[in-house]
Amino acid sequence: MTEQTLTILTWLIPAGPLLAFFLIILFTNRSRTLSWLLAWAGVFTALIIGWIVALGTLAIDAHHLEEHPTVVQSAIPWLPIGDFFEGTWLEIGIAVDPFTSVMLIMVTFTIAMIFIYSVGYHNWGSPLGKTLGVPNHLQEEPLLSRFFAFMSLFAGGMLLLVVAGDLLLLFIGWEIMGFCSYSLIGFWYARDYHLGPEDIPHISPRKAGIKAFLTTRIADVVMLLGIVFFYSVFGTLNFVEAFSAESLAHAAATVGAVTLGVIALLIFAGTVGKSAQWPLHVWLPDAMEGPTPVSAVIHAAAMVSAGVYLIIRIFPLIAVGMGPQGTPAVGIIIGGIGAFTALMAATIAVAQNDVKGVLAYSTISQLGFMVAAVGAGAYVAAAFHLITHGFFKALLFLASGSVIHGMEHGAHEVHDHHTDPQDMRFMGGLRKKMPVTFWTFLIGGLALSGFPLISAGFWSKDEIFAEAWSHWTHESDFLSLTVFVMLAVAAFLTAFYTMRQISLTFLGKPRTPLAEHAHESNGFMTIPLILLAVFAVGAGWFGISEGFPVLGGALNYNYFHHIVGATVFETLHELQGLHLVDYAIETLPFAVTPIGTSIFVALGGLFLGWWIYGRKPLKEGQTDPLVQPLGSLYTFLNNKWYWDELYQLLFIRPTVYISETVVNEYVDKGIIDGTLHLIARSVYRLGFYAKRFEEKVISDGVDWLKDLFLAIAKEFRYLQTGRVQEYVLISTLIATALIAVILLLNYGWLAQLF
Amino acid sequence: MIPLSWYLFVAAALFCIGLYGVFARRNAIAILMAVELMLNAVNINLVAFWRYMTPERPVGMAWAVFVLTVAAAEAAVGLALIISVYRNRDSVVADELDLMKN
Amino acid sequence: MEFVQDNILNLVIFFPLLASFVLMLLPGDAKNTVRRLALVFSLVPLLLVIFMWLNYDRFDAGMQFEYRHEWLPLLGSSFHVGVDGISLTMLLLTTILTPLAILASFGIEERVNIYMALFLLMETAMLGLFASLDLMIFFIFWEFGLIPMYFLIKIWGGKDRDYASFKFIVYTMAGSLGLLLAIQLIGLSTGTFDIIQLMDTWVNLPAGGVLPNTSLSVDTVKTLAFWAFFVAFAIKIPIWPFHTWLPDAHTQAPTAGSMILAGVLLKLGAYGFLRLVIPLFPEHAYLTAGILATLGMLSVVLGGYAAFGQWDFKRLVAYSSVNHMGFVVLGLAVFAFVYGRADQFVDPKVTNDAITAANGAVFQMFNHGLSAAGMFFLVGVIYERTHTRDLKLYGGIWSVLQVYGGILIFTSMASLGLPGLNGFVSEFLVVAGSWDIFTVQLALSMLGLFLTGAYILKAIGQTLHGPIKEEWRGLPHMTIREHLVIWPLMILMLTLGIWPQWVLVYINDTVTRILA
């Protein structure tokens, strides 16, 4: 595989789904079948090309990769700034390194699986649904074309983000996904809920879409500031150029490592939004309003992963920011937010009754794991967990969708359309009714819990624990210890609520007629489950640490660690030499504590979950055994720590108030227009006085003058007697006088007078 | 020849008589006659000056004829006016004809 | 052909004038003829401008397609027109939007010939202003453009059209008063009204001295003239707090009137800043750049808040114009800051930032013209069907008008600045250029950018989403004519979002040369 071929192929990866989007929107909109076929074509093309590029990259020798991690790099000048030759046109382009490759493998595969699944999920082949904008249960989705169009656009956006070689293209993919997320969460735009007090609360899908978009937009605008700050300091947005050791050293010397840390934090804000970390986590649970494939792709495999992908991408910047010359605040903020989110979300998941709700909070929690790992400087661990999580979380979501479908089948058969098919309290015994779903869900659940050895989650979580522990023991990094402890507790809870979920859903006997009449989903849905399960089990084996007893020794090569670590190996090593970062990529020595902890929390949590929920599965009408003992704590957890209500009070209502009342009424209409109207009124008043002046002074003055002249004229009238002779007399007298004057003048007598 | 001034004296005397007539006579027709007298006095003046100053040129003669014509026309118009007034007012006494008063 | 090539700019400017006379002479009841003829006439300047665009020489440093004719030699004013990258972009925008606006007006029934004639008159005024290189001519076209708009709002407008049209014309004219006075002072004292000459003569007047031909001090006059110019153009853009005429005027104007008002007329103000205020008063521009940036930020933020609080769709879109033009102002502020001290800054990074920001500002002018026109048109489409603009009364329309919904979402996303569409490129450029120089104002503007998302989604959500309301069940689909109006805009929005270079290079060349 020549570099040139790889380059061209990489450019083509996002092209398939993007092209599919346009074709569906413009041409095949009317035909649902053609639309999903086109979507499949787009995604499978991306899958094939993506895997070719990825495997082509990963096949390169590890040492070679360490020196030249970026295998593909290509950029085109995009935005003109200044002179073409001397100026700095903003470029946009792609870059592929080992980390990109593993992302490509995971993303393309999971998205493809989800696309396959979606055709079955939306009941293609069944009678066509009639109502637009609401779920037409068990009938073919009438807006299927639109669904696949947005999904394709989303896939295109995600792939753009993954192959992006600079922050600009990454941001473009980022935002496109945000838009698709909004559109797909709100896919059932006309749906309204009419819920009772006992029901699980739901907001309408359209509100959920807006919530998602706006919450992440807060993060995005801060991230945008981070990006332009980045551009200002580095003069480029290109990853390879900016993150070379020389470039980072120069930047640290120019603006200081603390400033670099600030830039990293600003960009991290984007992750807080996109990966639903506290405090911007509130959109993700409500995003479950979207169809389940949407939840799977956007909120498990792809979009939320993009946030973690971002901070892993800018890891060198973060490392310098929290390094010796930077400030520990960077690590504390990132690690702290991650660990807190992981723990908080895990506690909430324990008390959720919606099958997708548990998974939503589980996602938030797992993302917290990854973010905390980055904060503790564990590059490889974070990347590893990102990849494995993508597989098993997508699996879990798709399986949950299958469960819901089964429940809906049951609902249809018993004609009960009021019971919430997503509420786990109404499930039970689905193990017998939906075996494939059960086994794949179990595998996914075990992976999520970190079940030792056979699940991918185990290896990746273990890696996080190992790195955190190593930083604590070797550098006495207190943050790492805190992260370790919090994540351990969160992992315990993870296993616990997962087992709770499995027990409530699948074990025991059906608690309602819906569950009683559920049956397995069609092939479109079950085959992707099986395929994903394979990865959920096997993906972790690529990252078995060398120090691991028996297996590690046997393989003696932590593939993931070396290959993905190669992405930043050289850079971090050099920066470590320059005393700009604390940790570089190194092989971790074996330590008992992290391994022991992982195994203990995983098995312990699973056991406790089974003990409470699985041993004597819930019966019909029986309340959750945790409600009583936990009391108000349960209510607190069930209501998600009341963050939504707090935000409503602190932010949403004031904003609406400021918009509708303060700005519109008081400022614009009141002050500004008020001033204008005041000016206008005073001008009118001025005109009124001018008119009065005109009437009184000018008109009347002229009238008085006229009267004066008339009076004078009246006097002169008496001269006119009407008698001719008197006229002649007067004229004669005047003539005589004139003649006399002229004569006298001529003779000079009067001349002396004049 | 007799001196020019004798003619001028005669003309002046006639003019004064005519002027007196305009002032003093009550009858409008008599006033008209006095005006004629004044005009003819002017004529005498004109002819005298002509005969004694520039006899070779026809200027004075033409002028005098002109005046004569105008006098005749004016007399005609004046008489027409008086007759019209008489028909309205039944009087030709100048003092009583004050229709243009004020 | 020779004649056309020598006089192309004159043809572009005055053809619509002649066309409007022809239309006024046509009988009032031959409506279809008038409409079609108006459309055909409006396409002529477009073709001419495209010709100019293709023949524009990127490496020519001065004005191109110049024409100059002595007019009032005693005053120093001549009919001088010419274009550079920035003006040509604006000419293109105007000539694209006018035919679309006319096409959008085919639903007007009263006095069609006068209506179309007024549009073409306005086109002459706008084109003339962008091309003018003489202050008197500039002012004439400036004022000339107000009258047709006044009548358009007054006669064919909405319920409160009297108030809105009056406010519009008096407010703008009040600003122009100072402008006229300042122009006269400039012309009288330097002996010329020619902009090119003035950029040399006026700018280089000795600072402490006396203004020639007068007994006034240069500094006082320059300051007064600067503020007169500033206020006149600030009202037009509009910059907060001079913006309150805009919501009323936009809301009450007929659809096509709003398209042109938001699409082009607002840009006249920004163009005035670029062409006149900053180049003629560099020191003042530099000193007040911070104020301009703050006002721009306030426009973005308060415009966003105001838009979010609206329940009238058209008024919401009107405030979105304030919000978007705020970014233009921010870019202009950066330009002002650097241009004013161009000789003193050696740091190429800052010059680069100014180029970036100015590119962004001009490009945002172009982009906003397209997306605002599109949005107003779409509001008009739904209004014609539902006869209301109240967002609370809308709902579920996507179930009835699927294509319209898609188009509305597309155009809204362009307005919102979604990457992949044109709005993002210009906003990004402005943000990238402003960071170093006006960090605080930029950071605060992000609140406005967030609110942009909020109000756009509010508009879409209220209109399209939700269960379908019975009264909207039978709404007719978009007609071919309506598609013909919006598709060119959408295609432009998409292509400019993916490949903005074909416009940006022209802008960039000119801006780089100005700042070099």
mmCIF file of N, CA and C in Angstrom, chain A residues 298-340:
data_model
loop_
_atom_site.group_PDB
_atom_site.id
_atom_site.type_symbol
_atom_site.label_atom_id
_atom_site.label_comp_id
_atom_site.label_asym_id
_atom_site.label_seq_id
_atom_site.Cartn_x
_atom_site.Cartn_y
_atom_site.Cartn_z
ATOM 1 N N ILE A 298 -25.121 7.439 17.899
ATOM 2 C CA ILE A 298 -24.675 8.759 18.307
ATOM 3 C C ILE A 298 -24.167 8.742 19.733
ATOM 4 N N HIS A 299 -24.833 7.972 20.549
ATOM 5 C CA HIS A 299 -24.535 8.101 21.952
ATOM 6 C C HIS A 299 -23.775 6.932 22.512
ATOM 7 N N ALA A 300 -23.251 6.147 21.657
ATOM 8 C CA ALA A 300 -22.413 5.077 22.143
ATOM 9 C C ALA A 300 -21.170 4.977 21.284
ATOM 10 N N ALA A 301 -21.407 4.714 20.034
ATOM 11 C CA ALA A 301 -20.271 4.418 19.187
ATOM 12 C C ALA A 301 -19.567 5.657 18.691
ATOM 13 N N ALA A 302 -20.305 6.659 18.334
ATOM 14 C CA ALA A 302 -19.665 7.707 17.566
ATOM 15 C C ALA A 302 -19.653 9.053 18.256
ATOM 16 N N MET A 303 -20.753 9.769 18.240
ATOM 17 C CA MET A 303 -20.644 11.170 18.588
ATOM 18 C C MET A 303 -20.049 11.443 19.963
ATOM 19 N N VAL A 304 -20.505 10.735 20.963
ATOM 20 C CA VAL A 304 -19.947 11.028 22.276
ATOM 21 C C VAL A 304 -18.502 10.585 22.353
ATOM 22 N N SER A 305 -18.166 9.597 21.551
ATOM 23 C CA SER A 305 -16.767 9.197 21.497
ATOM 24 C C SER A 305 -15.930 10.311 20.904
ATOM 25 N N ALA A 306 -16.559 11.123 20.063
ATOM 26 C CA ALA A 306 -15.797 12.185 19.408
ATOM 27 C C ALA A 306 -15.196 13.122 20.433
ATOM 28 N N GLY A 307 -15.910 13.328 21.518
ATOM 29 C CA GLY A 307 -15.378 14.208 22.545
ATOM 30 C C GLY A 307 -14.107 13.649 23.146
ATOM 31 N N VAL A 308 -14.137 12.369 23.448
ATOM 32 C CA VAL A 308 -12.939 11.740 24.012
ATOM 33 C C VAL A 308 -11.856 11.680 22.953
ATOM 34 N N TYR A 309 -12.278 11.386 21.712
ATOM 35 C CA TYR A 309 -11.319 11.359 20.607
ATOM 36 C C TYR A 309 -10.564 12.673 20.536
ATOM 37 N N LEU A 310 -11.300 13.766 20.738
ATOM 38 C CA LEU A 310 -10.677 15.082 20.648
ATOM 39 C C LEU A 310 -9.588 15.250 21.686
ATOM 40 N N ILE A 311 -9.927 14.936 22.945
ATOM 41 C CA ILE A 311 -8.887 15.195 23.946
ATOM 42 C C ILE A 311 -7.729 14.210 23.827
ATOM 43 N N ILE A 312 -7.993 13.036 23.279
ATOM 44 C CA ILE A 312 -6.864 12.154 23.030
ATOM 45 C C ILE A 312 -6.004 12.726 21.901
ATOM 46 N N ARG A 313 -6.659 13.290 20.912
ATOM 47 C CA ARG A 313 -5.930 13.914 19.799
ATOM 48 C C ARG A 313 -5.038 15.048 20.278
ATOM 49 N N ILE A 314 -5.580 15.873 21.195
ATOM 50 C CA ILE A 314 -4.777 17.016 21.635
ATOM 51 C C ILE A 314 -4.004 16.684 22.909
ATOM 52 N N PHE A 315 -3.818 15.387 23.127
ATOM 53 C CA PHE A 315 -3.134 14.964 24.353
ATOM 54 C C PHE A 315 -1.785 15.643 24.563
ATOM 55 N N PRO A 316 -0.955 15.775 23.532
ATOM 56 C CA PRO A 316 0.326 16.461 23.779
ATOM 57 C C PRO A 316 0.134 17.839 24.396
ATOM 58 N N LEU A 317 -0.870 18.548 23.923
ATOM 59 C CA LEU A 317 -1.134 19.878 24.464
ATOM 60 C C LEU A 317 -1.537 19.785 25.939
ATOM 61 N N ILE A 318 -2.408 18.826 26.225
ATOM 62 C CA ILE A 318 -2.852 18.652 27.615
ATOM 63 C C ILE A 318 -1.665 18.261 28.494
ATOM 64 N N ALA A 319 -0.839 17.366 27.946
ATOM 65 C CA ALA A 319 0.296 16.888 28.747
ATOM 66 C C ALA A 319 1.229 18.029 29.105
ATOM 67 N N VAL A 320 1.486 18.906 28.120
ATOM 68 C CA VAL A 320 2.348 20.052 28.408
ATOM 69 C C VAL A 320 1.651 20.982 29.398
ATOM 70 N N GLY A 321 0.340 21.129 29.201
ATOM 71 C CA GLY A 321 -0.415 22.024 30.075
ATOM 72 C C GLY A 321 -0.392 21.587 31.522
ATOM 73 N N MET A 322 -0.375 20.260 31.761
ATOM 74 C CA MET A 322 -0.354 19.816 33.146
ATOM 75 C C MET A 322 1.020 19.288 33.545
ATOM 76 N N GLY A 323 1.995 19.580 32.696
ATOM 77 C CA GLY A 323 3.347 19.108 32.961
ATOM 78 C C GLY A 323 4.065 19.964 33.987
ATOM 79 N N PRO A 324 5.379 19.757 34.080
ATOM 80 C CA PRO A 324 6.156 20.468 35.103
ATOM 81 C C PRO A 324 6.090 21.982 34.970
ATOM 82 N N GLN A 325 6.056 22.495 33.724
ATOM 83 C CA GLN A 325 6.016 23.946 33.560
ATOM 84 C C GLN A 325 4.591 24.481 33.510
ATOM 85 N N GLY A 326 3.648 23.560 33.457
ATOM 86 C CA GLY A 326 2.268 24.009 33.384
ATOM 87 C C GLY A 326 1.658 24.115 34.762
ATOM 88 N N THR A 327 0.403 23.772 34.814
ATOM 89 C CA THR A 327 -0.271 23.843 36.093
ATOM 90 C C THR A 327 -1.036 22.542 36.340
ATOM 91 N N PRO A 328 -0.993 22.056 37.567
ATOM 92 C CA PRO A 328 -1.740 20.824 37.854
ATOM 93 C C PRO A 328 -3.241 21.007 37.734
ATOM 94 N N ALA A 329 -3.661 22.250 37.676
ATOM 95 C CA ALA A 329 -5.102 22.500 37.575
ATOM 96 C C ALA A 329 -5.700 21.817 36.363
ATOM 97 N N VAL A 330 -4.921 21.761 35.286
ATOM 98 C CA VAL A 330 -5.429 21.131 34.059
ATOM 99 C C VAL A 330 -5.806 19.678 34.342
ATOM 100 N N GLY A 331 -4.880 18.981 34.931
ATOM 101 C CA GLY A 331 -5.147 17.583 35.241
ATOM 102 C C GLY A 331 -6.285 17.428 36.232
ATOM 103 N N ILE A 332 -6.292 18.315 37.219
ATOM 104 C CA ILE A 332 -7.322 18.222 38.242
ATOM 105 C C ILE A 332 -8.691 18.448 37.615
ATOM 106 N N ILE A 333 -8.769 19.465 36.745
ATOM 107 C CA ILE A 333 -10.073 19.756 36.138
ATOM 108 C C ILE A 333 -10.516 18.601 35.260
ATOM 109 N N ILE A 334 -9.627 18.192 34.372
ATOM 110 C CA ILE A 334 -10.035 17.131 33.442
ATOM 111 C C ILE A 334 -10.277 15.832 34.201
ATOM 112 N N GLY A 335 -9.299 15.444 34.992
ATOM 113 C CA GLY A 335 -9.441 14.203 35.736
ATOM 114 C C GLY A 335 -10.602 14.267 36.710
ATOM 115 N N GLY A 336 -10.717 15.406 37.372
ATOM 116 C CA GLY A 336 -11.776 15.560 38.362
ATOM 117 C C GLY A 336 -13.150 15.475 37.735
ATOM 118 N N ILE A 337 -13.317 16.209 36.632
ATOM 119 C CA ILE A 337 -14.629 16.159 35.970
ATOM 120 C C ILE A 337 -14.929 14.748 35.516
ATOM 121 N N GLY A 338 -13.922 14.098 34.940
ATOM 122 C CA GLY A 338 -14.141 12.730 34.474
ATOM 123 C C GLY A 338 -14.521 11.796 35.595
ATOM 124 N N ALA A 339 -13.738 11.822 36.655
ATOM 125 C CA ALA A 339 -13.996 10.882 37.751
ATOM 126 C C ALA A 339 -15.333 11.183 38.410
ATOM 127 N N PHE A 340 -15.594 12.459 38.637
ATOM 128 C CA PHE A 340 -16.869 12.815 39.267
ATOM 129 C C PHE A 340 -18.046 12.365 38.411
#
